[in-house]
Structures are given as structure tokens and as C-alpha cells.
mmCIF file with all atom_site columns, C-alpha atoms in Angstrom:
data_model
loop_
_atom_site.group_PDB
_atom_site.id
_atom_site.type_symbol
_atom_site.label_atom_id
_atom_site.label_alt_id
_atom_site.label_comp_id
_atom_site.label_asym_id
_atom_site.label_entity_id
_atom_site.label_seq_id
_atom_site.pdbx_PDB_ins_code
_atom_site.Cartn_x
_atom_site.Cartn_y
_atom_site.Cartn_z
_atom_site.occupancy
_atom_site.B_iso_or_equiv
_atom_site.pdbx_formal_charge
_atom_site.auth_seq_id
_atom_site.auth_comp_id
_atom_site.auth_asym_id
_atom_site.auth_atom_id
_atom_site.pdbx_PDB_model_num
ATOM 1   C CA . UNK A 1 1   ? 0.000   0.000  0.000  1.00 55.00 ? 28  UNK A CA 1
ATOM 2   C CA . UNK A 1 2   ? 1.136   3.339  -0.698 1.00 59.00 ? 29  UNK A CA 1
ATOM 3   C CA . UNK A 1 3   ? 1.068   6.095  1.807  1.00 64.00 ? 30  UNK A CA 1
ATOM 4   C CA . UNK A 1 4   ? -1.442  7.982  -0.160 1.00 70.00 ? 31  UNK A CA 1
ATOM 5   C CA . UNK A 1 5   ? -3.218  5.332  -0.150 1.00 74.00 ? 32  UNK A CA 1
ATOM 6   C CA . UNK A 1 6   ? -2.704  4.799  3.765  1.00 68.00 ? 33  UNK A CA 1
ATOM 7   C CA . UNK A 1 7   ? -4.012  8.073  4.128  1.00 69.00 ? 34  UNK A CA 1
ATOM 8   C CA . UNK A 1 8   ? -7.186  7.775  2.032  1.00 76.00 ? 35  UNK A CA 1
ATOM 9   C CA . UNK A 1 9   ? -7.964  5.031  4.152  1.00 78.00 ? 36  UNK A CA 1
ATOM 10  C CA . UNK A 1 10  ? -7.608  6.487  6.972  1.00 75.00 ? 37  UNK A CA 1
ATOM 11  C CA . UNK A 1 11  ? -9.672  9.374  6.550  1.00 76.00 ? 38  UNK A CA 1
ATOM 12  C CA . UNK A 1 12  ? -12.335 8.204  4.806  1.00 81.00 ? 39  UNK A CA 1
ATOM 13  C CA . UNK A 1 13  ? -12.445 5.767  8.778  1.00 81.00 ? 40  UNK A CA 1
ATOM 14  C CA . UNK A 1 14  ? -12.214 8.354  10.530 1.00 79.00 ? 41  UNK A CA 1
ATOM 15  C CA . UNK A 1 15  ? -15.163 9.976  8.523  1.00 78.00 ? 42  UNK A CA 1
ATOM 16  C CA . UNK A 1 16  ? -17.043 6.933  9.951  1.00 78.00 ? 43  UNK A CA 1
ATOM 17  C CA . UNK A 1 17  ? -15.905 7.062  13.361 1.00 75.00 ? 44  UNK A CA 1
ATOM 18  C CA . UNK A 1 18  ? -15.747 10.611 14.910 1.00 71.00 ? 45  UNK A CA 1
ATOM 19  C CA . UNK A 1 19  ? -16.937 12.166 18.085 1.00 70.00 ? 46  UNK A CA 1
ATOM 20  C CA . UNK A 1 20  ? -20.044 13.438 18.283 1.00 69.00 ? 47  UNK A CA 1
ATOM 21  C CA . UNK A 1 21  ? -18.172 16.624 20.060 1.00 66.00 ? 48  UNK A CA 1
ATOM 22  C CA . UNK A 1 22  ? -16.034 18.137 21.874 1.00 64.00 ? 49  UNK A CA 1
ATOM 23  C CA . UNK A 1 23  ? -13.479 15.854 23.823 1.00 66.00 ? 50  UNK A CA 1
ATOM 24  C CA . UNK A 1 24  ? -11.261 16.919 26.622 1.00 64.00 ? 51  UNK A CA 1
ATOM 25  C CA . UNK A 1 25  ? -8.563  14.384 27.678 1.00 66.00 ? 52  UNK A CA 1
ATOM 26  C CA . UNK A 1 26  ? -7.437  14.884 31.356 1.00 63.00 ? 53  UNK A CA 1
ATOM 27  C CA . UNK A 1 27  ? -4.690  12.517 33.506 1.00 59.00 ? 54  UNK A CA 1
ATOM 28  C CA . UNK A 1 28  ? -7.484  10.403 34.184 1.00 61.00 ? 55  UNK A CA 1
ATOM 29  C CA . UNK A 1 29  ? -8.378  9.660  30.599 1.00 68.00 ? 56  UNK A CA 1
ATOM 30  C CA . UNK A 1 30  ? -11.777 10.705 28.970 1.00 68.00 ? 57  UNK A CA 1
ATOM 31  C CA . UNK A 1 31  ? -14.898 10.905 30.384 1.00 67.00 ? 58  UNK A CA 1
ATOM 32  C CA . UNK A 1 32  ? -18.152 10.993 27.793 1.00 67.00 ? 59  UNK A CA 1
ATOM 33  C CA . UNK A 1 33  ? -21.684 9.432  27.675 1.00 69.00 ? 60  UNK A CA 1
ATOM 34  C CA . UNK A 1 34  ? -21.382 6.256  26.383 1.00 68.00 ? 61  UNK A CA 1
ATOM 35  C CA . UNK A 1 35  ? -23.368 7.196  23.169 1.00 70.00 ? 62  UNK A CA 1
ATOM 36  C CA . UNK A 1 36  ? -20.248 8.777  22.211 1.00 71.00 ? 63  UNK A CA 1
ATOM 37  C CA . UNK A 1 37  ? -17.603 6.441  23.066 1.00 73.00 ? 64  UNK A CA 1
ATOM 38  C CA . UNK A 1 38  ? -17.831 4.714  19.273 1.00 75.00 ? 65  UNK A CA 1
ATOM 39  C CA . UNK A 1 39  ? -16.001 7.439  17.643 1.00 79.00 ? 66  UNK A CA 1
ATOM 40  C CA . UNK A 1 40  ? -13.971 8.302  20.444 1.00 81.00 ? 67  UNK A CA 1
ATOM 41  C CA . UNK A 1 41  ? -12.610 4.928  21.091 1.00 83.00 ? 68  UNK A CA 1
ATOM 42  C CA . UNK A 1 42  ? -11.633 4.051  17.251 1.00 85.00 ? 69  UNK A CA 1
ATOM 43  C CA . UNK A 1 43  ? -9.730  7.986  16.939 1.00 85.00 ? 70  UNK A CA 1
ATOM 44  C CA . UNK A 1 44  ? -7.857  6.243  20.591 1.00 85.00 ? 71  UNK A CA 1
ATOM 45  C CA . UNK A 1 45  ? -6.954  3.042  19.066 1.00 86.00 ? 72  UNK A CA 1
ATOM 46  C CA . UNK A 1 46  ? -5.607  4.900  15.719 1.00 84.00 ? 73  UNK A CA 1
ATOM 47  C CA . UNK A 1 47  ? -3.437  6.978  18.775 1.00 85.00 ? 74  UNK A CA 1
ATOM 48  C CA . UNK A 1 48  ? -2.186  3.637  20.299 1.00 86.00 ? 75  UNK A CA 1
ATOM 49  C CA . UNK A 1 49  ? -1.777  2.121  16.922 1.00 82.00 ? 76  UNK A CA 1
ATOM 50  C CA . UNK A 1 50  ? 0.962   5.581  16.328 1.00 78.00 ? 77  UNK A CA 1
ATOM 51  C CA . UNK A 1 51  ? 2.413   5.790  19.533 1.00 79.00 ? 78  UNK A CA 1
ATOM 52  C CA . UNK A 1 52  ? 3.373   1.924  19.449 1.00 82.00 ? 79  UNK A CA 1
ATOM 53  C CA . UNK A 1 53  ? 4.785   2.131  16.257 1.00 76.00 ? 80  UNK A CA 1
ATOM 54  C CA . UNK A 1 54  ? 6.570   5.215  17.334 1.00 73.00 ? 81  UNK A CA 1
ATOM 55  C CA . UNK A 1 55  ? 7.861   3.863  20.226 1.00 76.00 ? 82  UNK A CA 1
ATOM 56  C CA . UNK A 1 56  ? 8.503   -0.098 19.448 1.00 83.00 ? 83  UNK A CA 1
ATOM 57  C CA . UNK A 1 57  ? 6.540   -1.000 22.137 1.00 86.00 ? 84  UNK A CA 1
ATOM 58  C CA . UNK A 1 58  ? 3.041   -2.162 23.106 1.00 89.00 ? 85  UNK A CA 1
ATOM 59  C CA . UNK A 1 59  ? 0.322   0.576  24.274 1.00 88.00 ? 86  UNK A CA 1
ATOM 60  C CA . UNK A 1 60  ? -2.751  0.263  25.821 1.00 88.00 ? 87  UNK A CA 1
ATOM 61  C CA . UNK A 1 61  ? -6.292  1.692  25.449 1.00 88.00 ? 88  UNK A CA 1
ATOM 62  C CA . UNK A 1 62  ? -8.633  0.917  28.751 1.00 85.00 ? 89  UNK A CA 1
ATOM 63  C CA . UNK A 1 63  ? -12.365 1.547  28.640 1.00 80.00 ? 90  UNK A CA 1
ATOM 64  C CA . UNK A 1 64  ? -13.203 2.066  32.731 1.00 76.00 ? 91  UNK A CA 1
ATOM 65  C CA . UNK A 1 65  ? -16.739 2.734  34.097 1.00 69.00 ? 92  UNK A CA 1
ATOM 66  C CA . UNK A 1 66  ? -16.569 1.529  37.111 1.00 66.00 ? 93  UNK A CA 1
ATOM 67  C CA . UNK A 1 67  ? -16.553 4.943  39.207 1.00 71.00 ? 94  UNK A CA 1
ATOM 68  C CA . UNK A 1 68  ? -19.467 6.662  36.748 1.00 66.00 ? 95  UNK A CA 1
ATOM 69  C CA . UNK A 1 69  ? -22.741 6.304  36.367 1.00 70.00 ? 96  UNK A CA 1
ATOM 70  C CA . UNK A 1 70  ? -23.638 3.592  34.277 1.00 63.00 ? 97  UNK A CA 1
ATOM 71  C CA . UNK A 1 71  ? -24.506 6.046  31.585 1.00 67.00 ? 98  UNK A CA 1
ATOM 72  C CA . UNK A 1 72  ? -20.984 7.308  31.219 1.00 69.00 ? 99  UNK A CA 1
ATOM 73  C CA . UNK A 1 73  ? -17.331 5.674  30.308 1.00 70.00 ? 100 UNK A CA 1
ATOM 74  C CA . UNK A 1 74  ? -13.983 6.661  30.760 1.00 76.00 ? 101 UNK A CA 1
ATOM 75  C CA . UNK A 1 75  ? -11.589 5.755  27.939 1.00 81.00 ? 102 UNK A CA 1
ATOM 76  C CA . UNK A 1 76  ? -7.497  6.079  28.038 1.00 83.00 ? 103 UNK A CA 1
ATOM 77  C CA . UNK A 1 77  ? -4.308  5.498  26.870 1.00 85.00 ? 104 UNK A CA 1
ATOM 78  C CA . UNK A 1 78  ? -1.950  3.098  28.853 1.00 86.00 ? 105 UNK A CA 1
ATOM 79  C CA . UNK A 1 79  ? 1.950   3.419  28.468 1.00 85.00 ? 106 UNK A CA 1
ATOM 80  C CA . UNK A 1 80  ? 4.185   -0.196 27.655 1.00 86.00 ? 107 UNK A CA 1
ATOM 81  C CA . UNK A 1 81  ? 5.362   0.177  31.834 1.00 89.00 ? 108 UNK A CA 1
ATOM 82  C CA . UNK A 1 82  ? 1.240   -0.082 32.039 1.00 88.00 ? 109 UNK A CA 1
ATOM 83  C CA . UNK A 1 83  ? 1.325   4.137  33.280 1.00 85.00 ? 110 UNK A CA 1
ATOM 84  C CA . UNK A 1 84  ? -0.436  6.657  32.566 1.00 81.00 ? 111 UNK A CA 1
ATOM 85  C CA . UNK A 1 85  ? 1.038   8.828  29.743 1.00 78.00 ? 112 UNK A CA 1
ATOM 86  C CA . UNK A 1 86  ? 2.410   12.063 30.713 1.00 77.00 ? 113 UNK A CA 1
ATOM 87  C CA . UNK A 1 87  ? 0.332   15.004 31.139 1.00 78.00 ? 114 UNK A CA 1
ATOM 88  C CA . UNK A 1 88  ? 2.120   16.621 27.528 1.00 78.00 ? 115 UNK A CA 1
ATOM 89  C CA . UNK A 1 89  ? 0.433   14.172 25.882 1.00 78.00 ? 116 UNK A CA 1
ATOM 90  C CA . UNK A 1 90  ? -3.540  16.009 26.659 1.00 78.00 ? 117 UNK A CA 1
ATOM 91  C CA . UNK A 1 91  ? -3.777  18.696 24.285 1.00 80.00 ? 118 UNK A CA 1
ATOM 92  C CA . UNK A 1 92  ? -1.976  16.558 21.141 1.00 80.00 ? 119 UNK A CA 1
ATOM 93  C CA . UNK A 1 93  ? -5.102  13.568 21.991 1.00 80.00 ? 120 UNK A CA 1
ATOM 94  C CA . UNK A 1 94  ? -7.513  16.351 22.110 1.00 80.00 ? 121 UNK A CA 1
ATOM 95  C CA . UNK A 1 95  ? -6.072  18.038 18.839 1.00 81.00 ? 122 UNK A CA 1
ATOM 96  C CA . UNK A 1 96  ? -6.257  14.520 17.629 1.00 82.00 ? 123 UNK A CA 1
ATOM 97  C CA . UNK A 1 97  ? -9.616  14.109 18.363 1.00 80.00 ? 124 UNK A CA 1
ATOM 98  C CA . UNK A 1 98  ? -11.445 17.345 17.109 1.00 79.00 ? 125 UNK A CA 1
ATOM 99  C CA . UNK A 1 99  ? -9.317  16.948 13.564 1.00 80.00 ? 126 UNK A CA 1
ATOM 100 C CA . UNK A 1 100 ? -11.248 16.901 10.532 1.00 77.00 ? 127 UNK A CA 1
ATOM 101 C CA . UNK A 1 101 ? -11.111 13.469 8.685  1.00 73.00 ? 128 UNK A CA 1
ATOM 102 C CA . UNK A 1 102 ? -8.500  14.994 5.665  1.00 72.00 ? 129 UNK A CA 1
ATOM 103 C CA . UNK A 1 103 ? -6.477  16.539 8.590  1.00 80.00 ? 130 UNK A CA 1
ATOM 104 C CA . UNK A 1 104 ? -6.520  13.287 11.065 1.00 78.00 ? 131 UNK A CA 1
ATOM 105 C CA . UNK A 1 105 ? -4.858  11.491 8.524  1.00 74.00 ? 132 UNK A CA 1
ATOM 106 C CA . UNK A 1 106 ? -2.317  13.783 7.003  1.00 75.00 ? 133 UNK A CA 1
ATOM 107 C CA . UNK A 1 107 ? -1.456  14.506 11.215 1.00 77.00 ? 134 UNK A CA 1
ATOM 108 C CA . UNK A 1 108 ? -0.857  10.536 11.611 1.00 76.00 ? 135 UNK A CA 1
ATOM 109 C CA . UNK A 1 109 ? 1.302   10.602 8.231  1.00 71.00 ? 136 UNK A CA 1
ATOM 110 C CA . UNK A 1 110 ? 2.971   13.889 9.694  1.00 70.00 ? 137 UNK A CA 1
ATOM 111 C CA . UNK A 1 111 ? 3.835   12.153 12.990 1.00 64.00 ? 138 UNK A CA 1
ATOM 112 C CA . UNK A 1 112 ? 4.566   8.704  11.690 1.00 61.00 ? 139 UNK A CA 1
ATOM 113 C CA . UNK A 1 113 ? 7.049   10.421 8.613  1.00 49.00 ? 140 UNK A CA 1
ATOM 114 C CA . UNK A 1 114 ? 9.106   12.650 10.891 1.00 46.00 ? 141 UNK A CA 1
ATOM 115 C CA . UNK A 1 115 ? 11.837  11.420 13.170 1.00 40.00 ? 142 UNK A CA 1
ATOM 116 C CA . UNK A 1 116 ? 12.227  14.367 15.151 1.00 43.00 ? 143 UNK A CA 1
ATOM 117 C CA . UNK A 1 117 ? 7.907   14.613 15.681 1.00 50.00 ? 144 UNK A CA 1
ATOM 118 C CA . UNK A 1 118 ? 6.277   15.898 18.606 1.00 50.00 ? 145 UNK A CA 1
ATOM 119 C CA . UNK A 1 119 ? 6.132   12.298 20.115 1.00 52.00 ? 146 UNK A CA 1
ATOM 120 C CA . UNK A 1 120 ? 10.171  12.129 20.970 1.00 52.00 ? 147 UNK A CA 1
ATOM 121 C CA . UNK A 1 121 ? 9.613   15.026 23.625 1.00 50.00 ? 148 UNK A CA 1
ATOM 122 C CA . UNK A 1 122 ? 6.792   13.389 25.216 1.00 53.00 ? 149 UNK A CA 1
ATOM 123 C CA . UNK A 1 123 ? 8.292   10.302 25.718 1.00 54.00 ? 150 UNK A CA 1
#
């Protein structure tokens, strides 16, 4: 497959999946009703999916409920030591999040391409 190619794919899933609104990742993950959690959770897998690759290592996504109401879910990302990731990492999983389709996947190319990305300070 060719990146372009990659990339059309990509988008046109994210087109699919998306939040229904406005997400706002915090240190304990994300917190939304769990009519939203569809879109949410497939734009946090596509994060995992990056960050692994990035890294070499496995990452973890963990759906938790268990302190909300049962109409709510909390959804985050787990580091390979099985940590939470560091606090830098909120506002790029938000930005993530509220991207258009087109720019979602050119952001994953953008990250994936460049050595010296955003990721390698947030490690």
C-alpha cells in the first residue's frame, strides 16, 4: 500500500468514526456518555496504533466505568510500563480528536514520517 493510499484510508475511517463533540482528555483519561464512546474509542486506538509504532513497544487503550454512572465511560491510553502517559500528551489527543477526517490522517502521516515529531519530547 502506498502512503497515499494509507491516508485515504484512513480518513475516509475516521469519517465513519468521529466524536459526536467536543473531547477533553485529562490525567485520568476521557470521560463521555457512552453514546459517544464509538467514535472516540476508534480515533484512541488509531493513537495507540501511532504511539506503538513510534515507540517499538506495546500501548494500551482501557475503557473504565466503574466509578461513573452507568450512563458514562472513561476511555485512556496506557503506556508499555502499564502508566499513565504524561500530562504533555492532553492537548496533542484532544487536537487529535477534534481533527477533521482529511487533517486526522495527514497529522498521523505527519507524525509517523518525521523522526524528530512531537512524540520524541513526550516520551
Amino acid at each position: 500500500m502506498t502512503t497515499a493510499s494509507i491516508r485515504d484510508a484512513v480518513a475516509a475511517a475516521l469519517k465513519e468514526h468521529k466524536p459526536s463533540g467536543p473531547v477533553c482528555y485529562k490525567t485520568a483519561g476521557l470521560r463521555c456518555p457512552a453514546s459517544n464512546l464509538t467514535g472516540v474509542a476508534f480515533r484512541f486506538g488509531v493513537l495507540a496504533a501511532v504511539r506503538s509504532l513510534d515507540r517499538g513497544q506495546f500501548v494500551g487503550v482501557m475503557v473504565t466505568a466503574s466509578h461513573n454512572p452507568s450512563c458514562d465511560n472513561g476511555i485512556k491510553l496506557i503506556d508499555p510500563d502499564g502508566g499513565m502517559l504524561k500530562t504533555a500528551w492532553e492537548p496533542l489527543i484532544a487536537e487529535f480528536m477534534e481533527c477533521s477526517e482529511s487533517d486526522g490522517s495527514h497529522w498521523i502521516a505527519g507524525h509517523m514520517r518525521d523522526p524528530e515529531s512531537r512524540f520524541d519530547s513526550l516520551n
